[in-house]
mmCIF file of C-alpha atoms and ligand atoms in Angstrom:
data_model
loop_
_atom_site.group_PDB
_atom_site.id
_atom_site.type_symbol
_atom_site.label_atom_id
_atom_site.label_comp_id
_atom_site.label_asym_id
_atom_site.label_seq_id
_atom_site.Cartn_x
_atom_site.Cartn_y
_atom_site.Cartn_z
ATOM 1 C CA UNK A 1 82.610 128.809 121.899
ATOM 2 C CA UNK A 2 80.240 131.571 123.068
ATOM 3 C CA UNK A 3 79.405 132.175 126.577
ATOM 4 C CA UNK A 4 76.512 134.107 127.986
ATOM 5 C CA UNK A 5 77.138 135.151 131.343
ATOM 6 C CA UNK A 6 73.900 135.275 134.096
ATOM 7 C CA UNK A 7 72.627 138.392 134.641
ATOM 8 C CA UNK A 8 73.342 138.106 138.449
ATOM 9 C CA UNK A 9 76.794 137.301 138.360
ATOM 10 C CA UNK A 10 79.328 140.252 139.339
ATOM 11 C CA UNK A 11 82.176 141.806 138.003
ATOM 12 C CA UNK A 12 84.534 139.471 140.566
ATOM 13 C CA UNK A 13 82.838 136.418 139.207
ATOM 14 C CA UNK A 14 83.358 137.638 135.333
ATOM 15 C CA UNK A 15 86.971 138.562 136.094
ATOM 16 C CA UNK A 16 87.565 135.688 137.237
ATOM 17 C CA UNK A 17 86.394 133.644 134.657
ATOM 18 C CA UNK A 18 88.156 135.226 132.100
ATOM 19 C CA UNK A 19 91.473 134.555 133.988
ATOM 20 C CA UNK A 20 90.775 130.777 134.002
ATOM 21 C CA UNK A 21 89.773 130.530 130.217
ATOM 22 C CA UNK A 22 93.479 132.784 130.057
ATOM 23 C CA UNK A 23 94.708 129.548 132.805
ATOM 24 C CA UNK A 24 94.085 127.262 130.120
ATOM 25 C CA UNK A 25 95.525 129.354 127.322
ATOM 26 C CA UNK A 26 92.396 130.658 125.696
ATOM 27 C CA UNK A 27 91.514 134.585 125.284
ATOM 28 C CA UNK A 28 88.115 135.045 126.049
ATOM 29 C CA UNK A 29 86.576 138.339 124.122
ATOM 30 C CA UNK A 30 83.561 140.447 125.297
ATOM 31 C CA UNK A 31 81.196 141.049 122.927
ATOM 32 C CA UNK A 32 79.196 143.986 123.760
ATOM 33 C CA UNK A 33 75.475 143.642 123.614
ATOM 34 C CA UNK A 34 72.800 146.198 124.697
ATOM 35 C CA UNK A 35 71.264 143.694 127.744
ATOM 36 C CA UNK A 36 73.669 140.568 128.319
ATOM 37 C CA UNK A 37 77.602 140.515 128.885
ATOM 38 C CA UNK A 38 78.398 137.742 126.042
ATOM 39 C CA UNK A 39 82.101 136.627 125.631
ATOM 40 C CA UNK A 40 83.370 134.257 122.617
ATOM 41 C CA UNK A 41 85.559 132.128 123.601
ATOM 42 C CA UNK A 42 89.436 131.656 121.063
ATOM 43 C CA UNK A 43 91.800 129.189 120.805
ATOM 44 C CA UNK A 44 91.555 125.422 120.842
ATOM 45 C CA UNK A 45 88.025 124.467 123.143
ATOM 46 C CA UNK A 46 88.377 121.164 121.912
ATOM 47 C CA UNK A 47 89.359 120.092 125.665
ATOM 48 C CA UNK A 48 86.277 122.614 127.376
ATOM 49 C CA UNK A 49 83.508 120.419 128.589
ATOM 50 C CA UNK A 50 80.598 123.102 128.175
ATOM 51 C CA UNK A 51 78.350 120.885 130.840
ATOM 52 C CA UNK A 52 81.629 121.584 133.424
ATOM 53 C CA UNK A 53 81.325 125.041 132.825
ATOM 54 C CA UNK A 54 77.572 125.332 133.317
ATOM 55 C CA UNK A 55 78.279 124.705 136.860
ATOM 56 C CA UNK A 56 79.653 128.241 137.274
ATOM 57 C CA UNK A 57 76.632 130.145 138.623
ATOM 58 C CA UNK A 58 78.337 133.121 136.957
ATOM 59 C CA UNK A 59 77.616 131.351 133.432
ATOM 60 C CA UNK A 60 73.727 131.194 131.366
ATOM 61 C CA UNK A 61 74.896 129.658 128.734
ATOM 62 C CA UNK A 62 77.444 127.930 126.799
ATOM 63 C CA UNK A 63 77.207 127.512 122.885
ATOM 64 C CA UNK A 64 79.872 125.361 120.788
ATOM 65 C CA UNK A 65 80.382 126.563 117.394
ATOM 66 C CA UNK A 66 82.950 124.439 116.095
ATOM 67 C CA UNK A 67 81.920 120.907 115.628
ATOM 68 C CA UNK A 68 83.114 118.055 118.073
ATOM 69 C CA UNK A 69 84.746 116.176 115.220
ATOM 70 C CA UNK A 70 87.654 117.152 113.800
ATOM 71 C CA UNK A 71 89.690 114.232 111.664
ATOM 72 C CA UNK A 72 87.081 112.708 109.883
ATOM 73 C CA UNK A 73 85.266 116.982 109.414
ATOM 74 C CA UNK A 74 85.565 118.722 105.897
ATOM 75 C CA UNK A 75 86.724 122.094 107.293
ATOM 76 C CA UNK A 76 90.433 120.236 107.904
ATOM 77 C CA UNK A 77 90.037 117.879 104.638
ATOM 78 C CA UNK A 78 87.989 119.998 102.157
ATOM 79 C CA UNK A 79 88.301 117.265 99.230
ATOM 80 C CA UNK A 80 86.531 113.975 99.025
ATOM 81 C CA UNK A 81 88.227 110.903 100.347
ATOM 82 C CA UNK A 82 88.929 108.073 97.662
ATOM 83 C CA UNK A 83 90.278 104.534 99.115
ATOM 84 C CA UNK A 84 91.681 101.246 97.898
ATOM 85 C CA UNK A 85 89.699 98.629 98.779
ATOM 86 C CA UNK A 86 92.054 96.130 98.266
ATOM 87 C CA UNK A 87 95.380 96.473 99.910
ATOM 88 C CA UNK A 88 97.300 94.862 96.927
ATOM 89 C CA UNK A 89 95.841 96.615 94.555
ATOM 90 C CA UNK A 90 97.762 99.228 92.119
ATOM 91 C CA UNK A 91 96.566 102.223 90.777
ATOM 92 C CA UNK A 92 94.058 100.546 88.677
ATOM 93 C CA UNK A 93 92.044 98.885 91.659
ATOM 94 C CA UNK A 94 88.497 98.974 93.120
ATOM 95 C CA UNK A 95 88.117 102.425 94.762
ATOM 96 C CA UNK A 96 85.194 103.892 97.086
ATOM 97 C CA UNK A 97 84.559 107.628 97.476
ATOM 98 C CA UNK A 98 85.882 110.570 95.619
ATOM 99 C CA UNK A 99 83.682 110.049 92.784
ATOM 100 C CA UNK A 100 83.924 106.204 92.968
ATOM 101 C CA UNK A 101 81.463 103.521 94.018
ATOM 102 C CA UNK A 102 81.184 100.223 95.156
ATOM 103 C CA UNK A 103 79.122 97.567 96.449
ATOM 104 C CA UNK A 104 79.860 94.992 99.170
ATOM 105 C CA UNK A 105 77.909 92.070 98.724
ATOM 106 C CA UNK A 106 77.208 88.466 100.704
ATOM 107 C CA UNK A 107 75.538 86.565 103.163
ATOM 108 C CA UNK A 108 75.070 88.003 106.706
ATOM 109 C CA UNK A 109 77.214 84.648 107.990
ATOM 110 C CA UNK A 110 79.614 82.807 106.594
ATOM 111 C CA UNK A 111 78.148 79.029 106.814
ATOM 112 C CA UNK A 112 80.084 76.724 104.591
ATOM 113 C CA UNK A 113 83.203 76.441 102.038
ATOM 114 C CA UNK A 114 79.909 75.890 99.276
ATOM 115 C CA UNK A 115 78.088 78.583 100.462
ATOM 116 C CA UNK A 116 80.481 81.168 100.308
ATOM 117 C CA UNK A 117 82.077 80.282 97.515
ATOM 118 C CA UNK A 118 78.269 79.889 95.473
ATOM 119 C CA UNK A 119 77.766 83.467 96.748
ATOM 120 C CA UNK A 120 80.934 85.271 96.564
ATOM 121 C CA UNK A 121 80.639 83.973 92.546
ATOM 122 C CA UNK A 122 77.191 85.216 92.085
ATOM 123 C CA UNK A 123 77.737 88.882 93.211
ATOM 124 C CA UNK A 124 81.594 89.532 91.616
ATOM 125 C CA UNK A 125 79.102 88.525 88.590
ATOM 126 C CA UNK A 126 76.669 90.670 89.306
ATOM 127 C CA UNK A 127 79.797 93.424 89.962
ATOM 128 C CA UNK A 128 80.318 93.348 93.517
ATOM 129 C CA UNK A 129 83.855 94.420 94.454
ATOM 130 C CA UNK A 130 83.988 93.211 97.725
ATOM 131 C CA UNK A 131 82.647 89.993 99.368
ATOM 132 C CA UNK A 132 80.690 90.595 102.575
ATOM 133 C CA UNK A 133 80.318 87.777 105.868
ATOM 134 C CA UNK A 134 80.492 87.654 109.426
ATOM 135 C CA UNK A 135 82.585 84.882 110.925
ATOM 136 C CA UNK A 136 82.379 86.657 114.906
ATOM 137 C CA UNK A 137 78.379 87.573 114.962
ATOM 138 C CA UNK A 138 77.206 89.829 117.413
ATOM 139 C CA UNK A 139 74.012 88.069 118.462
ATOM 140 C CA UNK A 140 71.292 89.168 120.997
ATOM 141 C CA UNK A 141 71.003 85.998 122.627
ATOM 142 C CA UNK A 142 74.105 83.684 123.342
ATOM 143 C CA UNK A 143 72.437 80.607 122.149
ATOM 144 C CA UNK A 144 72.001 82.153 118.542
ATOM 145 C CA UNK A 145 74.330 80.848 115.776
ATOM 146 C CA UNK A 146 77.488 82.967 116.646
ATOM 147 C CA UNK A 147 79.329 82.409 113.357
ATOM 148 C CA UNK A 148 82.285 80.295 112.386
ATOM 149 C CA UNK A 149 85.530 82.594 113.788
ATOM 150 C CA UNK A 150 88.358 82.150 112.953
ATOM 151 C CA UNK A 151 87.436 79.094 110.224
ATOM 152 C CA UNK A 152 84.853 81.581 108.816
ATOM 153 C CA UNK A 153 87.762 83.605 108.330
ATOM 154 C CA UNK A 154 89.962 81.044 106.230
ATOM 155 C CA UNK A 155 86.339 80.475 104.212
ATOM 156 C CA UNK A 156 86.650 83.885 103.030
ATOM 157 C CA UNK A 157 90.048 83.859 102.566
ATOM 158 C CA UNK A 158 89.418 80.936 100.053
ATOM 159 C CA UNK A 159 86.932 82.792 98.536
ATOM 160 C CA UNK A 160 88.883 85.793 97.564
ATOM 161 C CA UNK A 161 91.265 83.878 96.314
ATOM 162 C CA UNK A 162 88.892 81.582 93.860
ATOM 163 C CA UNK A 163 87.427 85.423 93.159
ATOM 164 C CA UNK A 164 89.541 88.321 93.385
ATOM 165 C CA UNK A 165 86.921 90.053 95.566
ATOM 166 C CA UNK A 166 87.902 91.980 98.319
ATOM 167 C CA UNK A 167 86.734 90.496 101.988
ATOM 168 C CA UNK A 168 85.014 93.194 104.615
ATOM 169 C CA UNK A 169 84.208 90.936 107.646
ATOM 170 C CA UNK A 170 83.334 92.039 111.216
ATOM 171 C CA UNK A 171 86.105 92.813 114.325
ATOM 172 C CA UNK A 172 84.521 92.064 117.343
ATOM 173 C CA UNK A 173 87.729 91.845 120.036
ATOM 174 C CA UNK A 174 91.260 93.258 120.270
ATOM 175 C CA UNK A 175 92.584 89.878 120.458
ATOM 176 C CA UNK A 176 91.836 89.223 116.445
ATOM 177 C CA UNK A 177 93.619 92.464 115.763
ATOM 178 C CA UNK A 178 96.605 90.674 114.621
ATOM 179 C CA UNK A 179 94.625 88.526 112.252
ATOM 180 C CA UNK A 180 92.598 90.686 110.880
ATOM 181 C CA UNK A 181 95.398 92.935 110.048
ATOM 182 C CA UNK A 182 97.431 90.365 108.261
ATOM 183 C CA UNK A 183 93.558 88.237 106.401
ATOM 184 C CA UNK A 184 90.580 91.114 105.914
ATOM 185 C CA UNK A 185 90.748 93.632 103.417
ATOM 186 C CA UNK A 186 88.332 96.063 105.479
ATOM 187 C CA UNK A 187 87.978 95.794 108.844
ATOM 188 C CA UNK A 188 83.810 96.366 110.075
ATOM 189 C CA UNK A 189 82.953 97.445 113.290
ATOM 190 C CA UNK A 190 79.309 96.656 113.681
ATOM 191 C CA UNK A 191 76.561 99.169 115.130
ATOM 192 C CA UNK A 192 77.131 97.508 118.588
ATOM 193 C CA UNK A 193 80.770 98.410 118.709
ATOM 194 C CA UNK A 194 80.801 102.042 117.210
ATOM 195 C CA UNK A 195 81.500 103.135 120.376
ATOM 196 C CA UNK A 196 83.813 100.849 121.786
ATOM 197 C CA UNK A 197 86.654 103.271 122.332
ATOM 198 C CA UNK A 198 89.604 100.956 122.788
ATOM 199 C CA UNK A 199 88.733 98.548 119.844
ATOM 200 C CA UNK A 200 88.772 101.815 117.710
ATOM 201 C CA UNK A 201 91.715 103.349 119.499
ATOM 202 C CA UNK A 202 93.757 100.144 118.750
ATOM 203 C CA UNK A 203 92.126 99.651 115.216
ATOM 204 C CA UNK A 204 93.586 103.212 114.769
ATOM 205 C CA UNK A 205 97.300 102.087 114.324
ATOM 206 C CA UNK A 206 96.543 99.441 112.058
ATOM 207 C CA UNK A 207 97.088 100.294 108.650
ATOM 208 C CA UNK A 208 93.543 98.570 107.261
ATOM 209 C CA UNK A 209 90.720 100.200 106.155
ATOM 210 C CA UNK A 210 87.270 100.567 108.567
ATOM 211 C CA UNK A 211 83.932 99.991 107.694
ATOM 212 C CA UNK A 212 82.352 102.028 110.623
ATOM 213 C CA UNK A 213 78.340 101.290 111.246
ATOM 214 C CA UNK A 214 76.195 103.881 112.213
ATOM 215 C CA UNK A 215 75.179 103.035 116.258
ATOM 216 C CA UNK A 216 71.950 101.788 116.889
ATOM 217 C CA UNK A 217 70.721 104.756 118.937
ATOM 218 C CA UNK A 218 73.702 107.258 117.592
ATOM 219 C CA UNK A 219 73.546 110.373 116.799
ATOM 220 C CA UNK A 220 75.546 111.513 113.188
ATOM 221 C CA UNK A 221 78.039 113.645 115.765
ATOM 222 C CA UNK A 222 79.072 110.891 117.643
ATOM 223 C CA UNK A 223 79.346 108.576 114.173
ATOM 224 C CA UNK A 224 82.252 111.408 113.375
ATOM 225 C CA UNK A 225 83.456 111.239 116.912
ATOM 226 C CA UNK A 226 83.638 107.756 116.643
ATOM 227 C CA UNK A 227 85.519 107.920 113.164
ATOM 228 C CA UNK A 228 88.263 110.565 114.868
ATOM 229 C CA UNK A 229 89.071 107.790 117.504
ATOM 230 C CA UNK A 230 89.748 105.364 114.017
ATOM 231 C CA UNK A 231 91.494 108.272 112.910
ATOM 232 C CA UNK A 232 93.614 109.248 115.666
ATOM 233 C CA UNK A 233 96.408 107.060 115.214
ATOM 234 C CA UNK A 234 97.271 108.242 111.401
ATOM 235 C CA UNK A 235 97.397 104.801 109.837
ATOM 236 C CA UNK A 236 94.105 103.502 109.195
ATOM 237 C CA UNK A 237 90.786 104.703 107.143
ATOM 238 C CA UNK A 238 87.367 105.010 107.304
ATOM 239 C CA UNK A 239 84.047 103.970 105.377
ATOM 240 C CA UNK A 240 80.952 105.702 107.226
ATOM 241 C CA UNK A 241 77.838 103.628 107.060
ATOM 242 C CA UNK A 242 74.583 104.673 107.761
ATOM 243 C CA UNK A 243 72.616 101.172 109.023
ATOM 244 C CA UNK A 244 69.527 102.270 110.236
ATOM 245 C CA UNK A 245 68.756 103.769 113.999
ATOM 246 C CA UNK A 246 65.985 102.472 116.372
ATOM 247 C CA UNK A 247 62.789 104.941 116.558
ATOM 248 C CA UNK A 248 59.486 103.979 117.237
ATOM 249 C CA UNK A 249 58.557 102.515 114.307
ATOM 250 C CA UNK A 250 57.729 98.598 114.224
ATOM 251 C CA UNK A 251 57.187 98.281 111.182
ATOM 252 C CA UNK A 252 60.699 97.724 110.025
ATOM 253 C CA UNK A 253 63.585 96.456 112.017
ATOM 254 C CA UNK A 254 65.173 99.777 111.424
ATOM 255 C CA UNK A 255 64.669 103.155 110.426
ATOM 256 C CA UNK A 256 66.786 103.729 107.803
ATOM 257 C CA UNK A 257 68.019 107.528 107.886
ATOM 258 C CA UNK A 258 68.581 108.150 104.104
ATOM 259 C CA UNK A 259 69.128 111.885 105.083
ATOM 260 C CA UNK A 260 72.299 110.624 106.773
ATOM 261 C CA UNK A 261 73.757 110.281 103.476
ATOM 262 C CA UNK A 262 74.207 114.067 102.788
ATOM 263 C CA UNK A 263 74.376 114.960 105.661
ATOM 264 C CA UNK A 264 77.435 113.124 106.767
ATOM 265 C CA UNK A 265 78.696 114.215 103.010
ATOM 266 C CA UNK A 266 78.583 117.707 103.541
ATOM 267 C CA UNK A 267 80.176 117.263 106.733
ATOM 268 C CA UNK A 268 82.863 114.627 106.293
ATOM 269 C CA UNK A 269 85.173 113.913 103.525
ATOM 270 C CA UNK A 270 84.739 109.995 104.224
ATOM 271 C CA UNK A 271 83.791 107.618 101.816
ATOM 272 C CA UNK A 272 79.599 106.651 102.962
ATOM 273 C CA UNK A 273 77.871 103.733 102.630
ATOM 274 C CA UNK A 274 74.089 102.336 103.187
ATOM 275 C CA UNK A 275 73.205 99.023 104.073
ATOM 276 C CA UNK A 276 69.285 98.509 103.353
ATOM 277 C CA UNK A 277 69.546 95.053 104.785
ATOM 278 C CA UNK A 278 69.871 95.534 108.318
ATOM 279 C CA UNK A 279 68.277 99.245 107.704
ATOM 280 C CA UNK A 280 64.837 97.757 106.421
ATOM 281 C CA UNK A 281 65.402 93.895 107.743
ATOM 282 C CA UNK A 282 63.053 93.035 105.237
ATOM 283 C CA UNK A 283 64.533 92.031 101.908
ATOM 284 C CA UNK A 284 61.521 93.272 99.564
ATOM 285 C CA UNK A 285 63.012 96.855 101.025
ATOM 286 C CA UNK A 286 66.374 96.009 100.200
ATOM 287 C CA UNK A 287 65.698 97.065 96.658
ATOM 288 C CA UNK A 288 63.910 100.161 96.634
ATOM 289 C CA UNK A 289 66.043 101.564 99.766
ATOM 290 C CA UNK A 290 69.292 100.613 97.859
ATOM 291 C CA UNK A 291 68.264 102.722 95.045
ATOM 292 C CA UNK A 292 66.816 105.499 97.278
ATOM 293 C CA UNK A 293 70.754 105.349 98.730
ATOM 294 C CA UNK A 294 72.127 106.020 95.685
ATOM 295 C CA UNK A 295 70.145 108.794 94.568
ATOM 296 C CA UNK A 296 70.838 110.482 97.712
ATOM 297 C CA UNK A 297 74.550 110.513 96.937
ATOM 298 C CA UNK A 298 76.106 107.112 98.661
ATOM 299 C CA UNK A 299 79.702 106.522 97.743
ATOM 300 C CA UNK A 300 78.648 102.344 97.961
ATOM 301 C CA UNK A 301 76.220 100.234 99.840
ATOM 302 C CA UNK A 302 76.714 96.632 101.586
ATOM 303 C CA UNK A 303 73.427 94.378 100.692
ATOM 304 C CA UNK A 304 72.903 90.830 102.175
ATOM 305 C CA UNK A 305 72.574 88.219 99.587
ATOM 306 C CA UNK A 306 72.107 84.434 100.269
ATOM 307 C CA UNK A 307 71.670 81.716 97.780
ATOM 308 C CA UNK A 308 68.986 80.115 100.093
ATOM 309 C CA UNK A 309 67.474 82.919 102.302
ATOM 310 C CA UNK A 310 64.853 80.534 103.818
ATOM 311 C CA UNK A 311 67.735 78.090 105.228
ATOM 312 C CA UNK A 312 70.014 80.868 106.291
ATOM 313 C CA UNK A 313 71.523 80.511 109.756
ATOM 314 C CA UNK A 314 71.307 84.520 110.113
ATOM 315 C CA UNK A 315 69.609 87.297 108.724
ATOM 316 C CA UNK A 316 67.456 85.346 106.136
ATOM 317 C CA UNK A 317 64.655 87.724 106.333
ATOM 318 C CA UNK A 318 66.188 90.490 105.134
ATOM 319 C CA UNK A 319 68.507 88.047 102.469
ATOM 320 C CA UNK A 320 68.513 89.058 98.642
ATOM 321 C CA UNK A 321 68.890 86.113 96.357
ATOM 322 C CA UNK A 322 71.794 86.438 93.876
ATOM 323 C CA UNK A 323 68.882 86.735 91.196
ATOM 324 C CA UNK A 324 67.584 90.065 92.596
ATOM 325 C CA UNK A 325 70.571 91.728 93.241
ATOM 326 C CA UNK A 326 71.842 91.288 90.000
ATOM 327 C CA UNK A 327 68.917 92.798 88.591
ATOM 328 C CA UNK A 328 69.500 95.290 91.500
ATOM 329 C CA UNK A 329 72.936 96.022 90.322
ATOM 330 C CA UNK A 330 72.348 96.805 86.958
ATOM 331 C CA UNK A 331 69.358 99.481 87.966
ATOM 332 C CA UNK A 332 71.625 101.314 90.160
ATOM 333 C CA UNK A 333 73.722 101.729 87.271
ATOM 334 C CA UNK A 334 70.933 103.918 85.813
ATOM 335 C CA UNK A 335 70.461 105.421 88.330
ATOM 336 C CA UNK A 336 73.663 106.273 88.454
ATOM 337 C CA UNK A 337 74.188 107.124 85.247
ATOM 338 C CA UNK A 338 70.767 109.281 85.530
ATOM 339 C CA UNK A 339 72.012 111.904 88.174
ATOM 340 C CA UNK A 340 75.372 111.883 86.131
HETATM 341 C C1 LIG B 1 76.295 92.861 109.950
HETATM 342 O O1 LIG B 1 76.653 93.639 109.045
HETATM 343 O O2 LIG B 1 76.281 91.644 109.819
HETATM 344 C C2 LIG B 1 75.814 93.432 111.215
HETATM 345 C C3 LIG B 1 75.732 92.699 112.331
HETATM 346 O O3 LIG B 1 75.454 94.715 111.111
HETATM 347 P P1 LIG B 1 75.123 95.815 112.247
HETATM 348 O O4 LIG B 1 76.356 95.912 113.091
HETATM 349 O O5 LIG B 1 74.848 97.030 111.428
HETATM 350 O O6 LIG B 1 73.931 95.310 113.002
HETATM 351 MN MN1 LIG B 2 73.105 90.462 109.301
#
């Protein structure tokens, strides 16, 4: 941290700055400078709140140069992270990240035992290696379809079973902690939870992986932020997914913020993901965006596919059929295999 000190403030004032930063068991180093008195700032700043100390008259300016993250950062975990998607699986299974890629697939709700089951057979077909579907739906308005629960849950469950596909399904209360721990492969916590700090603080001790979506209106910091509270308890792991951030722009549901993909690569080890579906919300952008995702260097993406888009009870709009995204599938394979 580097701290420019006002060009009013006396030698008391400085002094006694210095012997607080020393208070809190930080040395604070002048750097000499022909016009302003500039001091960096060593040891662990990680609990400094820089807006605190701009109430010091003595202090200009205050300038953090290590970043706010720290768990889910590259400069404490240089190499790439590679995880098991399946819990059960040996050495051999589905991996994301590291070199490895993967694509979670399905509709935006589960519905019915014949819907999932129709869909969860088309994409493993089409390569899918896990089988995507909200049974808790975060919905704007209370009187929207708000997804099956806990029987959506024991819908997917039958579908991995009939499939082998791994099941990433959304967490949206502490109190299905316990479930999800012991039923869901990946645990997701949707753009409207990314910073719910006690759901990630308790998902943090269970030992299941996280599919972590990118905040509506958050900024790629706090995403990392966010993924150090998922972090912090040393048991679970975390999938980064970049989802799409509200701007201005009407003319998609989402802006999709492809950049995010290297970008959060060069500064996190995490697997990262893209999901064109509720990026775009319009499924003839599904396609292209998916492929844009992979050439910008996504470890995996998560697509919504439905059998019957027009009859969906969420999400329809922005619904792949099974057709298209097998045809999707096999052209990010060249791709793939073009920037290999
Ligand atoms: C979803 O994946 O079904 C979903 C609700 O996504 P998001 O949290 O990104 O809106
Ligand atoms: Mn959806």
């Amino acid at each position: 941290m580097i701290i420019v000190i006002s060009d009013s403030a006396t030698d008391a004032q400085v002094e006694q700055f210095v012997k607080n930063m020393e208070g809190r068991g930080l040395t604070a180093k002048a750097i000499h400078g022909d016009s302003k008195r500039v001091f960096g700032i060593v040891g662990d700043t990680g609990s400094i709140d820089a807006e605190s100390l701009m109430r010091n008259d003595a202090i200009e300016k205050v300038m953090k140069v290590t970043a706010p993250y720290k768990l889910s950062g590259r400069s404490f975990h240089p190499d790439d992270t590679a995880l098991s998607l399946l819990a059960s699986a040996d050495a051999g299974g589905p991996k994301i990240g590291g070199g490895f890629f993967a694509v979670a697939a399905g509709p935006c709700s589960v519905e019915s035992e014949e819907q999932i089951l129709t869909i969860a057979q088309d994409v493993k077909r089409s390569g899918a290696a896990l089988l995507r579907g909200g049974a808790f739906k975060p919905r704007t308005s209370p009187f929207a379809f708000q997804g099956l629960g806990l029987d959506g849950l024991d819908l997917l469950k039958i579908a991995r079973q009939k499939t082998g596909l791994g099941i990433v399904t959304e967490i949206m209360s502490t109190e299905h902690l316990g479930v999800f721990e012991k039923d869901v492969d990946i645990i997701q916590v949707g753009a409207r939870n990314m910073q719910n700090f006690a759901l990630l603080r308790e998902l943090s001790v269970v030992g299941k992986p996280v599919l972590l979506k990118r905040g509506l209106s958050n900024t790629i910091d706090e995403m990392l932020q966010a993924a150090d509270y998922v972090l912090s308890g040393g048991k679970a792991s975390v999938i980064l997914c970049e989802r799409g951030i509200r701007t201005f722009e009407t003319a998609t549901r989402n802006t999709l913020d492809i950049s995010a993909v290297p970008v959060l690569k060069n500064r996190s080890h995490l697997p990262v993901i893209v999901d064109p579906s509720h990026g775009t919300g319009y499924w003839d952008l599904v396609y292209p965006m998916s492929l844009a995702a992979v050439a910008a260097g996504a470890d995996g993406l998560i697509i919504e596919v439905h059998d019957q888009p027009a009859r969906a009870l969420c999400d329809g709009q922005q619904s792949i059929t099974p057709a298209l995204f097998d045809s999707l599938m096999s052209r990010i394979g060249k791709v793939r295999a073009a920037l290999n």
